[in-house]
């Protein structure tokens, strides 16, 4: 069946940093965006395990869209140097391969939380959907997070994804440590995380 117009897959962002050492940031940012978009009731979002399986594979957007049965694909990249970061995000229509929306953000690393909020809102607008009040409240709360806590959190997300992708479950122990660091740095924002965020609960075959 044809995908509904309000459907999207979020691909892992590329790390274009000079030293290639910001994969945790590029992958974690993409996952956090996926989580935000999943809070839009009218929007069908492909599962993380499905969309992230295309990481490092040379597959064109139309084919990814067909395989995931979505009408849009979000891809992007980050380039970080010191405290400066450039984030590029592109929303692509699968049907014709053209951009429905794109934006480049040149900011400081301290602003990365606001960048993800803006990207989610721009996509909601482009796809003619709306974020529900709870999602908007969550995004507002995200702005209170310390950058150090946020970095630990998305580093944990990246490690958890890597564990699922490679079946190397040692990454889960590292992810658990990062989530604990986030909760320690910013208890108000992270102490009530869903237990599933603590990757130690995700076991082989689970």
PDB file of N, CA and C in Angstrom, residues 54-137:
ATOM      1  N   UNK A  54      19.882   1.437   8.199  1.00  0.00           N
ATOM      2  CA  UNK A  54      20.460   1.892   6.928  1.00  0.00           C
ATOM      3  C   UNK A  54      21.764   2.659   7.126  1.00  0.00           C
ATOM      4  N   UNK A  55      22.226   2.752   8.367  1.00  0.00           N
ATOM      5  CA  UNK A  55      23.474   3.456   8.637  1.00  0.00           C
ATOM      6  C   UNK A  55      24.622   2.796   7.866  1.00  0.00           C
ATOM      7  N   UNK A  56      25.425   3.640   7.222  1.00  0.00           N
ATOM      8  CA  UNK A  56      26.611   3.196   6.476  1.00  0.00           C
ATOM      9  C   UNK A  56      26.281   2.311   5.280  1.00  0.00           C
ATOM     10  N   UNK A  57      25.037   2.357   4.814  1.00  0.00           N
ATOM     11  CA  UNK A  57      24.669   1.602   3.620  1.00  0.00           C
ATOM     12  C   UNK A  57      24.404   2.580   2.477  1.00  0.00           C
ATOM     13  N   UNK A  58      24.882   2.250   1.320  1.00  0.00           N
ATOM     14  CA  UNK A  58      24.729   3.118   0.159  1.00  0.00           C
ATOM     15  C   UNK A  58      23.399   2.819  -0.540  1.00  0.00           C
ATOM     16  N   UNK A  59      22.314   3.243   0.099  1.00  0.00           N
ATOM     17  CA  UNK A  59      20.976   3.012  -0.439  1.00  0.00           C
ATOM     18  C   UNK A  59      20.313   4.371  -0.649  1.00  0.00           C
ATOM     19  N   UNK A  60      19.720   4.584  -1.813  1.00  0.00           N
ATOM     20  CA  UNK A  60      19.116   5.857  -2.153  1.00  0.00           C
ATOM     21  C   UNK A  60      17.820   6.082  -1.372  1.00  0.00           C
ATOM     22  N   UNK A  61      17.494   7.368  -1.199  1.00  0.00           N
ATOM     23  CA  UNK A  61      16.312   7.748  -0.420  1.00  0.00           C
ATOM     24  C   UNK A  61      15.022   7.092  -0.938  1.00  0.00           C
ATOM     25  N   UNK A  62      14.756   7.079  -2.275  1.00  0.00           N
ATOM     26  CA  UNK A  62      13.514   6.439  -2.739  1.00  0.00           C
ATOM     27  C   UNK A  62      13.405   4.971  -2.320  1.00  0.00           C
ATOM     28  N   UNK A  63      14.528   4.260  -2.337  1.00  0.00           N
ATOM     29  CA  UNK A  63      14.507   2.861  -1.939  1.00  0.00           C
ATOM     30  C   UNK A  63      14.273   2.718  -0.437  1.00  0.00           C
ATOM     31  N   UNK A  64      14.886   3.592   0.340  1.00  0.00           N
ATOM     32  CA  UNK A  64      14.648   3.565   1.791  1.00  0.00           C
ATOM     33  C   UNK A  64      13.182   3.844   2.089  1.00  0.00           C
ATOM     34  N   UNK A  65      12.635   4.852   1.399  1.00  0.00           N
ATOM     35  CA  UNK A  65      11.227   5.169   1.596  1.00  0.00           C
ATOM     36  C   UNK A  65      10.318   4.007   1.244  1.00  0.00           C
ATOM     37  N   UNK A  66      10.659   3.311   0.146  1.00  0.00           N
ATOM     38  CA  UNK A  66       9.838   2.168  -0.264  1.00  0.00           C
ATOM     39  C   UNK A  66       9.924   1.046   0.758  1.00  0.00           C
ATOM     40  N   UNK A  67      11.129   0.780   1.229  1.00  0.00           N
ATOM     41  CA  UNK A  67      11.313  -0.319   2.181  1.00  0.00           C
ATOM     42  C   UNK A  67      10.626  -0.041   3.516  1.00  0.00           C
ATOM     43  N   UNK A  68      10.611   1.228   3.909  1.00  0.00           N
ATOM     44  CA  UNK A  68      10.002   1.585   5.196  1.00  0.00           C
ATOM     45  C   UNK A  68       8.559   2.059   5.054  1.00  0.00           C
ATOM     46  N   UNK A  69       8.104   2.180   3.797  1.00  0.00           N
ATOM     47  CA  UNK A  69       6.734   2.613   3.505  1.00  0.00           C
ATOM     48  C   UNK A  69       6.411   3.966   4.149  1.00  0.00           C
ATOM     49  N   UNK A  70       7.297   4.936   3.896  1.00  0.00           N
ATOM     50  CA  UNK A  70       7.084   6.295   4.388  1.00  0.00           C
ATOM     51  C   UNK A  70       7.143   7.263   3.216  1.00  0.00           C
ATOM     52  N   UNK A  71       6.508   8.420   3.390  1.00  0.00           N
ATOM     53  CA  UNK A  71       6.458   9.425   2.326  1.00  0.00           C
ATOM     54  C   UNK A  71       7.602  10.419   2.416  1.00  0.00           C
ATOM     55  N   UNK A  72       8.259  10.509   3.580  1.00  0.00           N
ATOM     56  CA  UNK A  72       9.333  11.471   3.777  1.00  0.00           C
ATOM     57  C   UNK A  72      10.475  10.824   4.544  1.00  0.00           C
ATOM     58  N   UNK A  73      11.664  11.327   4.294  1.00  0.00           N
ATOM     59  CA  UNK A  73      12.854  10.882   5.013  1.00  0.00           C
ATOM     60  C   UNK A  73      13.595  12.114   5.513  1.00  0.00           C
ATOM     61  N   UNK A  74      13.994  12.081   6.776  1.00  0.00           N
ATOM     62  CA  UNK A  74      14.808  13.156   7.332  1.00  0.00           C
ATOM     63  C   UNK A  74      16.247  12.668   7.419  1.00  0.00           C
ATOM     64  N   UNK A  75      17.148  13.400   6.807  1.00  0.00           N
ATOM     65  CA  UNK A  75      18.569  13.091   6.913  1.00  0.00           C
ATOM     66  C   UNK A  75      19.306  14.366   7.280  1.00  0.00           C
ATOM     67  N   UNK A  76      20.526  14.218   7.732  1.00  0.00           N
ATOM     68  CA  UNK A  76      21.260  15.416   8.115  1.00  0.00           C
ATOM     69  C   UNK A  76      22.693  15.099   8.465  1.00  0.00           C
ATOM     70  N   UNK A  77      23.382  16.118   8.957  1.00  0.00           N
ATOM     71  CA  UNK A  77      24.784  15.962   9.319  1.00  0.00           C
ATOM     72  C   UNK A  77      25.119  16.958  10.406  1.00  0.00           C
ATOM     73  N   UNK A  78      26.207  16.670  11.113  1.00  0.00           N
ATOM     74  CA  UNK A  78      26.737  17.620  12.074  1.00  0.00           C
ATOM     75  C   UNK A  78      28.229  17.769  11.820  1.00  0.00           C
ATOM     76  N   UNK A  79      28.710  18.965  12.069  1.00  0.00           N
ATOM     77  CA  UNK A  79      30.147  19.237  11.996  1.00  0.00           C
ATOM     78  C   UNK A  79      30.475  20.064  13.228  1.00  0.00           C
ATOM     79  N   UNK A  80      31.243  19.474  14.139  1.00  0.00           N
ATOM     80  CA  UNK A  80      31.575  20.149  15.395  1.00  0.00           C
ATOM     81  C   UNK A  80      33.059  20.438  15.456  1.00  0.00           C
ATOM     82  N   UNK A  81      33.379  21.621  15.984  1.00  0.00           N
ATOM     83  CA  UNK A  81      34.767  22.012  16.182  1.00  0.00           C
ATOM     84  C   UNK A  81      34.817  22.883  17.428  1.00  0.00           C
ATOM     85  N   UNK A  82      35.459  22.378  18.477  1.00  0.00           N
ATOM     86  CA  UNK A  82      35.451  23.110  19.735  1.00  0.00           C
ATOM     87  C   UNK A  82      34.029  23.231  20.251  1.00  0.00           C
ATOM     88  N   UNK A  83      33.613  24.474  20.512  1.00  0.00           N
ATOM     89  CA  UNK A  83      32.244  24.686  20.983  1.00  0.00           C
ATOM     90  C   UNK A  83      31.312  25.126  19.859  1.00  0.00           C
ATOM     91  N   UNK A  84      31.804  25.102  18.620  1.00  0.00           N
ATOM     92  CA  UNK A  84      30.982  25.481  17.468  1.00  0.00           C
ATOM     93  C   UNK A  84      30.418  24.234  16.806  1.00  0.00           C
ATOM     94  N   UNK A  85      29.187  24.338  16.355  1.00  0.00           N
ATOM     95  CA  UNK A  85      28.558  23.191  15.704  1.00  0.00           C
ATOM     96  C   UNK A  85      27.723  23.665  14.520  1.00  0.00           C
ATOM     97  N   UNK A  86      27.789  22.939  13.439  1.00  0.00           N
ATOM     98  CA  UNK A  86      26.919  23.168  12.287  1.00  0.00           C
ATOM     99  C   UNK A  86      26.046  21.931  12.127  1.00  0.00           C
ATOM    100  N   UNK A  87      24.749  22.128  12.176  1.00  0.00           N
ATOM    101  CA  UNK A  87      23.787  21.041  11.974  1.00  0.00           C
ATOM    102  C   UNK A  87      22.999  21.330  10.709  1.00  0.00           C
ATOM    103  N   UNK A  88      22.989  20.396   9.793  1.00  0.00           N
ATOM    104  CA  UNK A  88      22.186  20.499   8.574  1.00  0.00           C
ATOM    105  C   UNK A  88      21.121  19.406   8.605  1.00  0.00           C
ATOM    106  N   UNK A  89      19.883  19.799   8.387  1.00  0.00           N
ATOM    107  CA  UNK A  89      18.774  18.841   8.366  1.00  0.00           C
ATOM    108  C   UNK A  89      17.998  19.021   7.073  1.00  0.00           C
ATOM    109  N   UNK A  90      17.609  17.903   6.449  1.00  0.00           N
ATOM    110  CA  UNK A  90      16.890  17.939   5.169  1.00  0.00           C
ATOM    111  C   UNK A  90      15.725  16.968   5.206  1.00  0.00           C
ATOM    112  N   UNK A  91      14.549  17.497   4.938  1.00  0.00           N
ATOM    113  CA  UNK A  91      13.346  16.669   4.838  1.00  0.00           C
ATOM    114  C   UNK A  91      13.076  16.423   3.358  1.00  0.00           C
ATOM    115  N   UNK A  92      13.126  15.176   2.957  1.00  0.00           N
ATOM    116  CA  UNK A  92      13.055  14.830   1.535  1.00  0.00           C
ATOM    117  C   UNK A  92      11.776  14.063   1.240  1.00  0.00           C
ATOM    118  N   UNK A  93      11.093  14.481   0.169  1.00  0.00           N
ATOM    119  CA  UNK A  93       9.903  13.744  -0.297  1.00  0.00           C
ATOM    120  C   UNK A  93      10.380  12.516  -1.075  1.00  0.00           C
ATOM    121  N   UNK A  94       9.913  11.368  -0.663  1.00  0.00           N
ATOM    122  CA  UNK A  94      10.337  10.123  -1.303  1.00  0.00           C
ATOM    123  C   UNK A  94       9.856  10.059  -2.749  1.00  0.00           C
ATOM    124  N   UNK A  95       8.658  10.573  -3.015  1.00  0.00           N
ATOM    125  CA  UNK A  95       8.039  10.422  -4.329  1.00  0.00           C
ATOM    126  C   UNK A  95       8.868  11.048  -5.442  1.00  0.00           C
ATOM    127  N   UNK A  96       9.475  12.220  -5.176  1.00  0.00           N
ATOM    128  CA  UNK A  96      10.218  12.902  -6.241  1.00  0.00           C
ATOM    129  C   UNK A  96      11.671  13.209  -5.875  1.00  0.00           C
ATOM    130  N   UNK A  97      12.063  12.933  -4.632  1.00  0.00           N
ATOM    131  CA  UNK A  97      13.433  13.159  -4.227  1.00  0.00           C
ATOM    132  C   UNK A  97      13.776  14.607  -3.923  1.00  0.00           C
ATOM    133  N   UNK A  98      12.780  15.499  -3.973  1.00  0.00           N
ATOM    134  CA  UNK A  98      13.033  16.912  -3.709  1.00  0.00           C
ATOM    135  C   UNK A  98      12.903  17.227  -2.223  1.00  0.00           C
ATOM    136  N   UNK A  99      13.551  18.322  -1.830  1.00  0.00           N
ATOM    137  CA  UNK A  99      13.483  18.760  -0.441  1.00  0.00           C
ATOM    138  C   UNK A  99      12.121  19.400  -0.162  1.00  0.00           C
ATOM    139  N   UNK A 100      11.483  18.964   0.905  1.00  0.00           N
ATOM    140  CA  UNK A 100      10.281  19.644   1.377  1.00  0.00           C
ATOM    141  C   UNK A 100      10.672  20.771   2.329  1.00  0.00           C
ATOM    142  N   UNK A 101      11.842  20.608   2.958  1.00  0.00           N
ATOM    143  CA  UNK A 101      12.354  21.619   3.890  1.00  0.00           C
ATOM    144  C   UNK A 101      13.814  21.289   4.174  1.00  0.00           C
ATOM    145  N   UNK A 102      14.618  22.313   4.334  1.00  0.00           N
ATOM    146  CA  UNK A 102      16.010  22.109   4.738  1.00  0.00           C
ATOM    147  C   UNK A 102      16.483  23.341   5.490  1.00  0.00           C
ATOM    148  N   UNK A 103      17.439  23.123   6.370  1.00  0.00           N
ATOM    149  CA  UNK A 103      17.939  24.232   7.181  1.00  0.00           C
ATOM    150  C   UNK A 103      19.339  23.893   7.672  1.00  0.00           C
ATOM    151  N   UNK A 104      20.179  24.902   7.729  1.00  0.00           N
ATOM    152  CA  UNK A 104      21.509  24.756   8.314  1.00  0.00           C
ATOM    153  C   UNK A 104      21.604  25.678   9.517  1.00  0.00           C
ATOM    154  N   UNK A 105      22.075  25.138  10.630  1.00  0.00           N
ATOM    155  CA  UNK A 105      22.210  25.895  11.867  1.00  0.00           C
ATOM    156  C   UNK A 105      23.689  26.005  12.217  1.00  0.00           C
ATOM    157  N   UNK A 106      24.183  27.216  12.333  1.00  0.00           N
ATOM    158  CA  UNK A 106      25.537  27.467  12.822  1.00  0.00           C
ATOM    159  C   UNK A 106      25.408  28.061  14.215  1.00  0.00           C
ATOM    160  N   UNK A 107      25.660  27.258  15.197  1.00  0.00           N
ATOM    161  CA  UNK A 107      25.431  27.650  16.581  1.00  0.00           C
ATOM    162  C   UNK A 107      26.589  27.183  17.452  1.00  0.00           C
ATOM    163  N   UNK A 108      26.466  27.471  18.745  1.00  0.00           N
ATOM    164  CA  UNK A 108      27.386  26.897  19.718  1.00  0.00           C
ATOM    165  C   UNK A 108      26.792  25.577  20.201  1.00  0.00           C
ATOM    166  N   UNK A 109      27.645  24.737  20.735  1.00  0.00           N
ATOM    167  CA  UNK A 109      27.177  23.445  21.231  1.00  0.00           C
ATOM    168  C   UNK A 109      26.118  23.614  22.308  1.00  0.00           C
ATOM    169  N   UNK A 110      26.162  24.752  23.004  1.00  0.00           N
ATOM    170  CA  UNK A 110      25.170  25.011  24.050  1.00  0.00           C
ATOM    171  C   UNK A 110      23.756  25.110  23.479  1.00  0.00           C
ATOM    172  N   UNK A 111      23.634  25.366  22.182  1.00  0.00           N
ATOM    173  CA  UNK A 111      22.323  25.569  21.570  1.00  0.00           C
ATOM    174  C   UNK A 111      21.765  24.310  20.908  1.00  0.00           C
ATOM    175  N   UNK A 112      22.431  23.163  21.056  1.00  0.00           N
ATOM    176  CA  UNK A 112      22.017  21.982  20.312  1.00  0.00           C
ATOM    177  C   UNK A 112      20.621  21.521  20.708  1.00  0.00           C
ATOM    178  N   UNK A 113      20.234  21.740  21.958  1.00  0.00           N
ATOM    179  CA  UNK A 113      18.889  21.354  22.387  1.00  0.00           C
ATOM    180  C   UNK A 113      17.849  22.183  21.649  1.00  0.00           C
ATOM    181  N   UNK A 114      18.115  23.477  21.524  1.00  0.00           N
ATOM    182  CA  UNK A 114      17.173  24.352  20.813  1.00  0.00           C
ATOM    183  C   UNK A 114      17.105  23.996  19.327  1.00  0.00           C
ATOM    184  N   UNK A 115      18.222  23.556  18.775  1.00  0.00           N
ATOM    185  CA  UNK A 115      18.218  23.149  17.368  1.00  0.00           C
ATOM    186  C   UNK A 115      17.256  21.996  17.154  1.00  0.00           C
ATOM    187  N   UNK A 116      17.312  20.987  18.017  1.00  0.00           N
ATOM    188  CA  UNK A 116      16.429  19.835  17.831  1.00  0.00           C
ATOM    189  C   UNK A 116      14.966  20.235  17.993  1.00  0.00           C
ATOM    190  N   UNK A 117      14.690  21.163  18.906  1.00  0.00           N
ATOM    191  CA  UNK A 117      13.320  21.650  19.057  1.00  0.00           C
ATOM    192  C   UNK A 117      12.837  22.312  17.769  1.00  0.00           C
ATOM    193  N   UNK A 118      13.683  23.181  17.205  1.00  0.00           N
ATOM    194  CA  UNK A 118      13.298  23.913  15.999  1.00  0.00           C
ATOM    195  C   UNK A 118      13.089  22.963  14.830  1.00  0.00           C
ATOM    196  N   UNK A 119      13.975  21.966  14.673  1.00  0.00           N
ATOM    197  CA  UNK A 119      13.822  21.006  13.580  1.00  0.00           C
ATOM    198  C   UNK A 119      12.493  20.265  13.708  1.00  0.00           C
ATOM    199  N   UNK A 120      12.167  19.804  14.914  1.00  0.00           N
ATOM    200  CA  UNK A 120      10.908  19.079  15.111  1.00  0.00           C
ATOM    201  C   UNK A 120       9.700  19.948  14.782  1.00  0.00           C
ATOM    202  N   UNK A 121       9.734  21.203  15.201  1.00  0.00           N
ATOM    203  CA  UNK A 121       8.616  22.109  14.918  1.00  0.00           C
ATOM    204  C   UNK A 121       8.507  22.405  13.425  1.00  0.00           C
ATOM    205  N   UNK A 122       9.654  22.588  12.767  1.00  0.00           N
ATOM    206  CA  UNK A 122       9.638  22.869  11.333  1.00  0.00           C
ATOM    207  C   UNK A 122       9.083  21.677  10.551  1.00  0.00           C
ATOM    208  N   UNK A 123       9.427  20.482  10.970  1.00  0.00           N
ATOM    209  CA  UNK A 123       8.912  19.289  10.279  1.00  0.00           C
ATOM    210  C   UNK A 123       7.424  19.147  10.528  1.00  0.00           C
ATOM    211  N   UNK A 124       6.989  19.384  11.750  1.00  0.00           N
ATOM    212  CA  UNK A 124       5.561  19.319  12.054  1.00  0.00           C
ATOM    213  C   UNK A 124       4.783  20.282  11.162  1.00  0.00           C
ATOM    214  N   UNK A 125       5.343  21.471  10.948  1.00  0.00           N
ATOM    215  CA  UNK A 125       4.700  22.469  10.096  1.00  0.00           C
ATOM    216  C   UNK A 125       4.716  22.027   8.633  1.00  0.00           C
ATOM    217  N   UNK A 126       5.866  21.534   8.177  1.00  0.00           N
ATOM    218  CA  UNK A 126       5.994  21.130   6.768  1.00  0.00           C
ATOM    219  C   UNK A 126       5.048  19.997   6.413  1.00  0.00           C
ATOM    220  N   UNK A 127       4.793  19.103   7.368  1.00  0.00           N
ATOM    221  CA  UNK A 127       3.913  17.955   7.103  1.00  0.00           C
ATOM    222  C   UNK A 127       2.476  18.228   7.529  1.00  0.00           C
ATOM    223  N   UNK A 128       2.197  19.496   7.876  1.00  0.00           N
ATOM    224  CA  UNK A 128       0.840  19.904   8.237  1.00  0.00           C
ATOM    225  C   UNK A 128       0.314  19.074   9.399  1.00  0.00           C
ATOM    226  N   UNK A 129       1.163  18.895  10.407  1.00  0.00           N
ATOM    227  CA  UNK A 129       0.754  18.219  11.634  1.00  0.00           C
ATOM    228  C   UNK A 129       1.063  19.143  12.802  1.00  0.00           C
ATOM    229  N   UNK A 130       0.641  18.764  13.983  1.00  0.00           N
ATOM    230  CA  UNK A 130       0.847  19.613  15.151  1.00  0.00           C
ATOM    231  C   UNK A 130       1.396  18.784  16.301  1.00  0.00           C
ATOM    232  N   UNK A 131       2.299  19.390  17.050  1.00  0.00           N
ATOM    233  CA  UNK A 131       2.789  18.743  18.260  1.00  0.00           C
ATOM    234  C   UNK A 131       1.730  18.875  19.350  1.00  0.00           C
ATOM    235  N   UNK A 132       1.478  17.786  20.066  1.00  0.00           N
ATOM    236  CA  UNK A 132       0.481  17.864  21.129  1.00  0.00           C
ATOM    237  C   UNK A 132       1.044  18.641  22.321  1.00  0.00           C
ATOM    238  N   UNK A 133       0.169  19.092  23.234  1.00  0.00           N
ATOM    239  CA  UNK A 133       0.638  19.915  24.363  1.00  0.00           C
ATOM    240  C   UNK A 133       1.696  19.228  25.209  1.00  0.00           C
ATOM    241  N   UNK A 134       1.549  17.919  25.400  1.00  0.00           N
ATOM    242  CA  UNK A 134       2.528  17.197  26.214  1.00  0.00           C
ATOM    243  C   UNK A 134       3.905  17.228  25.562  1.00  0.00           C
ATOM    244  N   UNK A 135       3.927  17.061  24.234  1.00  0.00           N
ATOM    245  CA  UNK A 135       5.211  17.073  23.523  1.00  0.00           C
ATOM    246  C   UNK A 135       5.856  18.449  23.601  1.00  0.00           C
ATOM    247  N   UNK A 136       5.035  19.507  23.463  1.00  0.00           N
ATOM    248  CA  UNK A 136       5.570  20.861  23.571  1.00  0.00           C
ATOM    249  C   UNK A 136       6.130  21.110  24.972  1.00  0.00           C
ATOM    250  N   UNK A 137       5.429  20.580  25.979  1.00  0.00           N
ATOM    251  CA  UNK A 137       5.903  20.734  27.359  1.00  0.00           C
ATOM    252  C   UNK A 137       7.223  20.005  27.554  1.00  0.00           C
TER     253      UNK A 137
END
